[in-house]
Amino acid sequence: MELVVGRVGKPHGIRGEVTVDVRTDEPELRFADGARLRAQSPRGSTFGHPALTVTRTRWHQGVLLATFAELADRTAAETARGVVLHASRPADETPEDPEEFYDHQLVGLAVHDLDGRRLGEVCALVHGGAQDLLTVRTPEGRDALVPFVKALVPEVDLESGRVVVADRPGLVTPLPDES
């Protein structure tokens, strides 16, 4: 299993150091010296490394700065801009906080409303700046995005394989025709 742990940002200085948009609650673990991260290049990128090896990290004004063995200078660092970093993780690893979940734990869960009616299934997650979004595939084959916040997703029950969504008209269920 893999999880997204960050995205390479702009170069910092001339020695190959880059900013990292952190996408993990455990940066000290995921970006430890020697960690090897799979590199997913954005479309159209000329970046040619399948993985990056962390040689050093430090925090600077609230931003994680990282040095990777494969990025020797600013020019190399510039080619890595936008690369998404993935870390391998043991299949049985779970987040420390019981209110947090890995994507693979949520994808495939049945989605029900507060009354127990099945609305669909979680088919993906979208990680946004403000909050994450559950992508719910409805029985009609439509994908609906549900903000993954406690007010709209009050219950996640991994053991029973379901999430409860406080559905609002138009959120997952279509609005009634007004014709």
mmCIF file of C-alpha atoms in Angstrom:
data_model
loop_
_atom_site.group_PDB
_atom_site.id
_atom_site.type_symbol
_atom_site.label_atom_id
_atom_site.label_comp_id
_atom_site.label_asym_id
_atom_site.label_seq_id
_atom_site.Cartn_x
_atom_site.Cartn_y
_atom_site.Cartn_z
ATOM 1 C CA MET A 1 0.000 0.000 0.000
ATOM 2 C CA GLU A 2 1.069 3.542 -0.714
ATOM 3 C CA LEU A 3 -0.117 6.887 0.490
ATOM 4 C CA VAL A 4 0.498 10.403 -0.761
ATOM 5 C CA VAL A 5 2.785 12.206 1.673
ATOM 6 C CA GLY A 6 3.632 15.392 -0.184
ATOM 7 C CA ARG A 7 4.171 17.364 -3.352
ATOM 8 C CA VAL A 8 7.447 18.975 -4.385
ATOM 9 C CA GLY A 9 7.206 22.752 -4.560
ATOM 10 C CA LYS A 10 9.654 25.375 -5.687
ATOM 11 C CA PRO A 11 13.432 25.207 -5.279
ATOM 12 C CA HIS A 12 14.931 26.870 -2.212
ATOM 13 C CA GLY A 13 18.453 28.101 -2.812
ATOM 14 C CA ILE A 14 20.961 26.729 -5.329
ATOM 15 C CA ARG A 15 21.904 23.341 -3.815
ATOM 16 C CA GLY A 16 18.813 21.342 -4.812
ATOM 17 C CA GLU A 17 16.732 21.946 -1.707
ATOM 18 C CA VAL A 18 12.965 22.164 -2.379
ATOM 19 C CA THR A 19 9.836 23.146 -0.516
ATOM 20 C CA VAL A 20 7.398 20.323 0.174
ATOM 21 C CA ASP A 21 3.636 20.678 0.398
ATOM 22 C CA VAL A 22 3.164 18.143 3.210
ATOM 23 C CA ARG A 23 0.166 15.789 2.859
ATOM 24 C CA THR A 24 0.745 13.658 5.946
ATOM 25 C CA ASP A 25 0.264 14.087 9.660
ATOM 26 C CA GLU A 26 3.559 12.286 10.220
ATOM 27 C CA PRO A 27 6.193 14.245 8.263
ATOM 28 C CA GLU A 28 8.970 13.257 10.677
ATOM 29 C CA LEU A 29 8.291 9.590 9.867
ATOM 30 C CA ARG A 30 7.607 9.892 6.118
ATOM 31 C CA PHE A 31 10.478 12.314 5.402
ATOM 32 C CA ALA A 32 13.096 10.729 7.680
ATOM 33 C CA ASP A 33 16.661 10.739 6.378
ATOM 34 C CA GLY A 34 17.096 7.810 4.010
ATOM 35 C CA ALA A 35 13.374 7.442 3.248
ATOM 36 C CA ARG A 36 12.767 6.475 -0.384
ATOM 37 C CA LEU A 37 9.596 7.992 -1.835
ATOM 38 C CA ARG A 38 7.998 7.031 -5.139
ATOM 39 C CA ALA A 39 7.867 10.050 -7.439
ATOM 40 C CA GLN A 40 4.783 10.583 -9.611
ATOM 41 C CA SER A 41 5.530 13.217 -12.222
ATOM 42 C CA PRO A 42 2.803 15.581 -13.402
ATOM 43 C CA ARG A 43 1.621 15.318 -17.009
ATOM 44 C CA GLY A 44 4.058 16.819 -19.450
ATOM 45 C CA SER A 45 6.896 16.811 -16.929
ATOM 46 C CA THR A 46 10.448 15.999 -18.005
ATOM 47 C CA PHE A 47 11.321 14.723 -14.531
ATOM 48 C CA GLY A 48 12.867 11.293 -14.978
ATOM 49 C CA HIS A 49 13.354 9.753 -11.539
ATOM 50 C CA PRO A 50 10.962 7.002 -10.365
ATOM 51 C CA ALA A 51 11.852 7.705 -6.716
ATOM 52 C CA LEU A 52 13.517 10.297 -4.507
ATOM 53 C CA THR A 53 15.701 9.566 -1.481
ATOM 54 C CA VAL A 54 15.527 12.008 1.449
ATOM 55 C CA THR A 55 18.964 13.144 2.594
ATOM 56 C CA ARG A 56 17.917 16.010 4.855
ATOM 57 C CA THR A 57 14.864 17.978 5.970
ATOM 58 C CA ARG A 58 14.319 21.082 8.019
ATOM 59 C CA TRP A 59 11.466 23.434 8.817
ATOM 60 C CA HIS A 60 11.757 27.059 7.711
ATOM 61 C CA GLN A 61 8.984 29.534 8.546
ATOM 62 C CA GLY A 62 6.421 26.708 8.757
ATOM 63 C CA VAL A 63 7.453 25.136 5.441
ATOM 64 C CA LEU A 64 9.200 21.785 5.121
ATOM 65 C CA LEU A 65 12.418 22.047 3.122
ATOM 66 C CA ALA A 66 13.866 18.797 1.801
ATOM 67 C CA THR A 67 17.047 17.735 0.092
ATOM 68 C CA PHE A 68 16.894 14.608 -2.069
ATOM 69 C CA ALA A 69 19.918 12.646 -3.279
ATOM 70 C CA GLU A 70 18.667 12.800 -6.865
ATOM 71 C CA LEU A 71 18.407 16.618 -6.925
ATOM 72 C CA ALA A 72 21.962 17.934 -6.974
ATOM 73 C CA ASP A 73 21.282 21.578 -7.849
ATOM 74 C CA ARG A 74 18.613 24.205 -8.463
ATOM 75 C CA THR A 75 18.133 23.127 -12.094
ATOM 76 C CA ALA A 76 17.380 19.541 -11.045
ATOM 77 C CA ALA A 77 15.128 20.817 -8.260
ATOM 78 C CA GLU A 78 13.167 22.929 -10.741
ATOM 79 C CA THR A 79 12.405 19.838 -12.890
ATOM 80 C CA ALA A 80 10.912 18.130 -9.810
ATOM 81 C CA ARG A 81 8.336 20.874 -9.187
ATOM 82 C CA GLY A 82 4.852 19.351 -8.918
ATOM 83 C CA VAL A 83 6.065 15.778 -8.376
ATOM 84 C CA VAL A 84 3.727 13.923 -6.003
ATOM 85 C CA LEU A 85 5.532 11.851 -3.370
ATOM 86 C CA HIS A 86 4.218 8.464 -2.242
ATOM 87 C CA ALA A 87 5.403 6.426 0.765
ATOM 88 C CA SER A 88 5.005 2.701 1.170
ATOM 89 C CA ARG A 89 3.339 1.626 4.341
ATOM 90 C CA PRO A 90 2.581 -1.713 5.934
ATOM 91 C CA ALA A 91 -0.931 -2.964 5.136
ATOM 92 C CA ASP A 92 -1.881 -3.142 8.822
ATOM 93 C CA GLU A 93 -0.704 0.388 9.695
ATOM 94 C CA THR A 94 -3.438 2.746 10.873
ATOM 95 C CA PRO A 95 -3.303 6.423 11.872
ATOM 96 C CA GLU A 96 -2.702 7.125 15.548
ATOM 97 C CA ASP A 97 -5.799 9.341 15.786
ATOM 98 C CA PRO A 98 -9.008 7.242 15.658
ATOM 99 C CA GLU A 99 -10.744 10.124 13.837
ATOM 100 C CA GLU A 100 -8.281 9.905 10.911
ATOM 101 C CA PHE A 101 -8.307 7.400 8.065
ATOM 102 C CA TYR A 102 -6.142 6.378 5.158
ATOM 103 C CA ASP A 103 -7.698 6.507 1.701
ATOM 104 C CA HIS A 104 -7.605 2.728 1.278
ATOM 105 C CA GLN A 105 -9.662 2.308 4.458
ATOM 106 C CA LEU A 106 -12.483 4.457 3.067
ATOM 107 C CA VAL A 107 -12.582 3.447 -0.605
ATOM 108 C CA GLY A 108 -15.165 0.702 -1.062
ATOM 109 C CA LEU A 109 -17.226 1.544 2.029
ATOM 110 C CA ALA A 110 -21.002 1.649 1.597
ATOM 111 C CA VAL A 111 -22.523 5.106 2.047
ATOM 112 C CA HIS A 112 -25.823 5.407 3.940
ATOM 113 C CA ASP A 113 -27.917 8.379 4.965
ATOM 114 C CA LEU A 114 -29.029 9.047 8.544
ATOM 115 C CA ASP A 115 -32.139 6.879 8.008
ATOM 116 C CA GLY A 116 -30.055 3.903 6.840
ATOM 117 C CA ARG A 117 -30.858 4.176 3.112
ATOM 118 C CA ARG A 118 -27.968 3.213 0.886
ATOM 119 C CA LEU A 119 -26.737 6.181 -1.162
ATOM 120 C CA GLY A 120 -23.791 4.556 -2.897
ATOM 121 C CA GLU A 121 -20.153 3.681 -2.296
ATOM 122 C CA VAL A 122 -16.976 5.638 -1.625
ATOM 123 C CA CYS A 123 -14.935 5.282 -4.818
ATOM 124 C CA ALA A 124 -12.153 7.832 -4.191
ATOM 125 C CA LEU A 125 -10.950 10.730 -2.079
ATOM 126 C CA VAL A 126 -9.996 14.170 -3.285
ATOM 127 C CA HIS A 127 -7.448 15.925 -1.081
ATOM 128 C CA GLY A 128 -8.078 19.654 -1.098
ATOM 129 C CA GLY A 129 -6.606 22.632 0.654
ATOM 130 C CA ALA A 130 -9.573 23.325 2.915
ATOM 131 C CA GLN A 131 -10.771 19.745 3.451
ATOM 132 C CA ASP A 132 -10.849 16.337 1.883
ATOM 133 C CA LEU A 133 -13.807 15.233 -0.224
ATOM 134 C CA LEU A 134 -15.332 11.770 -0.440
ATOM 135 C CA THR A 135 -16.245 10.774 -3.983
ATOM 136 C CA VAL A 136 -19.486 8.805 -3.688
ATOM 137 C CA ARG A 137 -20.636 6.744 -6.669
ATOM 138 C CA THR A 138 -24.430 6.547 -6.592
ATOM 139 C CA PRO A 139 -26.402 3.503 -7.804
ATOM 140 C CA GLU A 140 -27.182 5.515 -10.979
ATOM 141 C CA GLY A 141 -23.430 5.739 -11.679
ATOM 142 C CA ARG A 142 -23.160 9.456 -10.844
ATOM 143 C CA ASP A 143 -20.204 10.671 -8.760
ATOM 144 C CA ALA A 144 -20.979 13.121 -5.969
ATOM 145 C CA LEU A 145 -18.413 14.960 -3.846
ATOM 146 C CA VAL A 146 -19.117 15.117 -0.122
ATOM 147 C CA PRO A 147 -16.950 17.295 2.149
ATOM 148 C CA PHE A 148 -15.316 14.905 4.632
ATOM 149 C CA VAL A 149 -16.244 16.915 7.717
ATOM 150 C CA LYS A 150 -17.982 15.727 10.891
ATOM 151 C CA ALA A 151 -21.154 17.736 10.186
ATOM 152 C CA LEU A 152 -21.733 15.916 6.871
ATOM 153 C CA VAL A 153 -20.041 12.583 7.655
ATOM 154 C CA PRO A 154 -20.931 11.950 11.302
ATOM 155 C CA GLU A 155 -19.985 8.264 11.318
ATOM 156 C CA VAL A 156 -17.268 6.088 9.815
ATOM 157 C CA ASP A 157 -17.568 2.430 10.826
ATOM 158 C CA LEU A 158 -14.707 0.458 9.307
ATOM 159 C CA GLU A 159 -15.789 -2.800 10.970
ATOM 160 C CA SER A 160 -19.241 -2.731 9.388
ATOM 161 C CA GLY A 161 -17.885 -1.307 6.138
ATOM 162 C CA ARG A 162 -19.976 1.857 6.002
ATOM 163 C CA VAL A 163 -20.019 5.603 6.358
ATOM 164 C CA VAL A 164 -23.029 7.698 7.242
ATOM 165 C CA VAL A 165 -23.616 10.905 5.304
ATOM 166 C CA ALA A 166 -26.016 13.558 6.566
ATOM 167 C CA ASP A 167 -27.401 13.891 3.042
ATOM 168 C CA ARG A 168 -28.833 17.165 1.882
ATOM 169 C CA PRO A 169 -30.948 17.389 -1.297
ATOM 170 C CA GLY A 170 -28.507 17.667 -4.169
ATOM 171 C CA LEU A 171 -25.494 16.531 -2.158
ATOM 172 C CA VAL A 172 -25.725 12.832 -3.014
ATOM 173 C CA THR A 173 -29.395 12.330 -3.857
ATOM 174 C CA PRO A 174 -30.513 14.359 -6.867
ATOM 175 C CA LEU A 175 -32.788 17.326 -6.388
ATOM 176 C CA PRO A 176 -36.412 16.553 -7.305
ATOM 177 C CA ASP A 177 -37.503 17.712 -10.767
ATOM 178 C CA GLU A 178 -39.397 20.959 -10.580
ATOM 179 C CA SER A 179 -41.082 20.397 -13.949
#
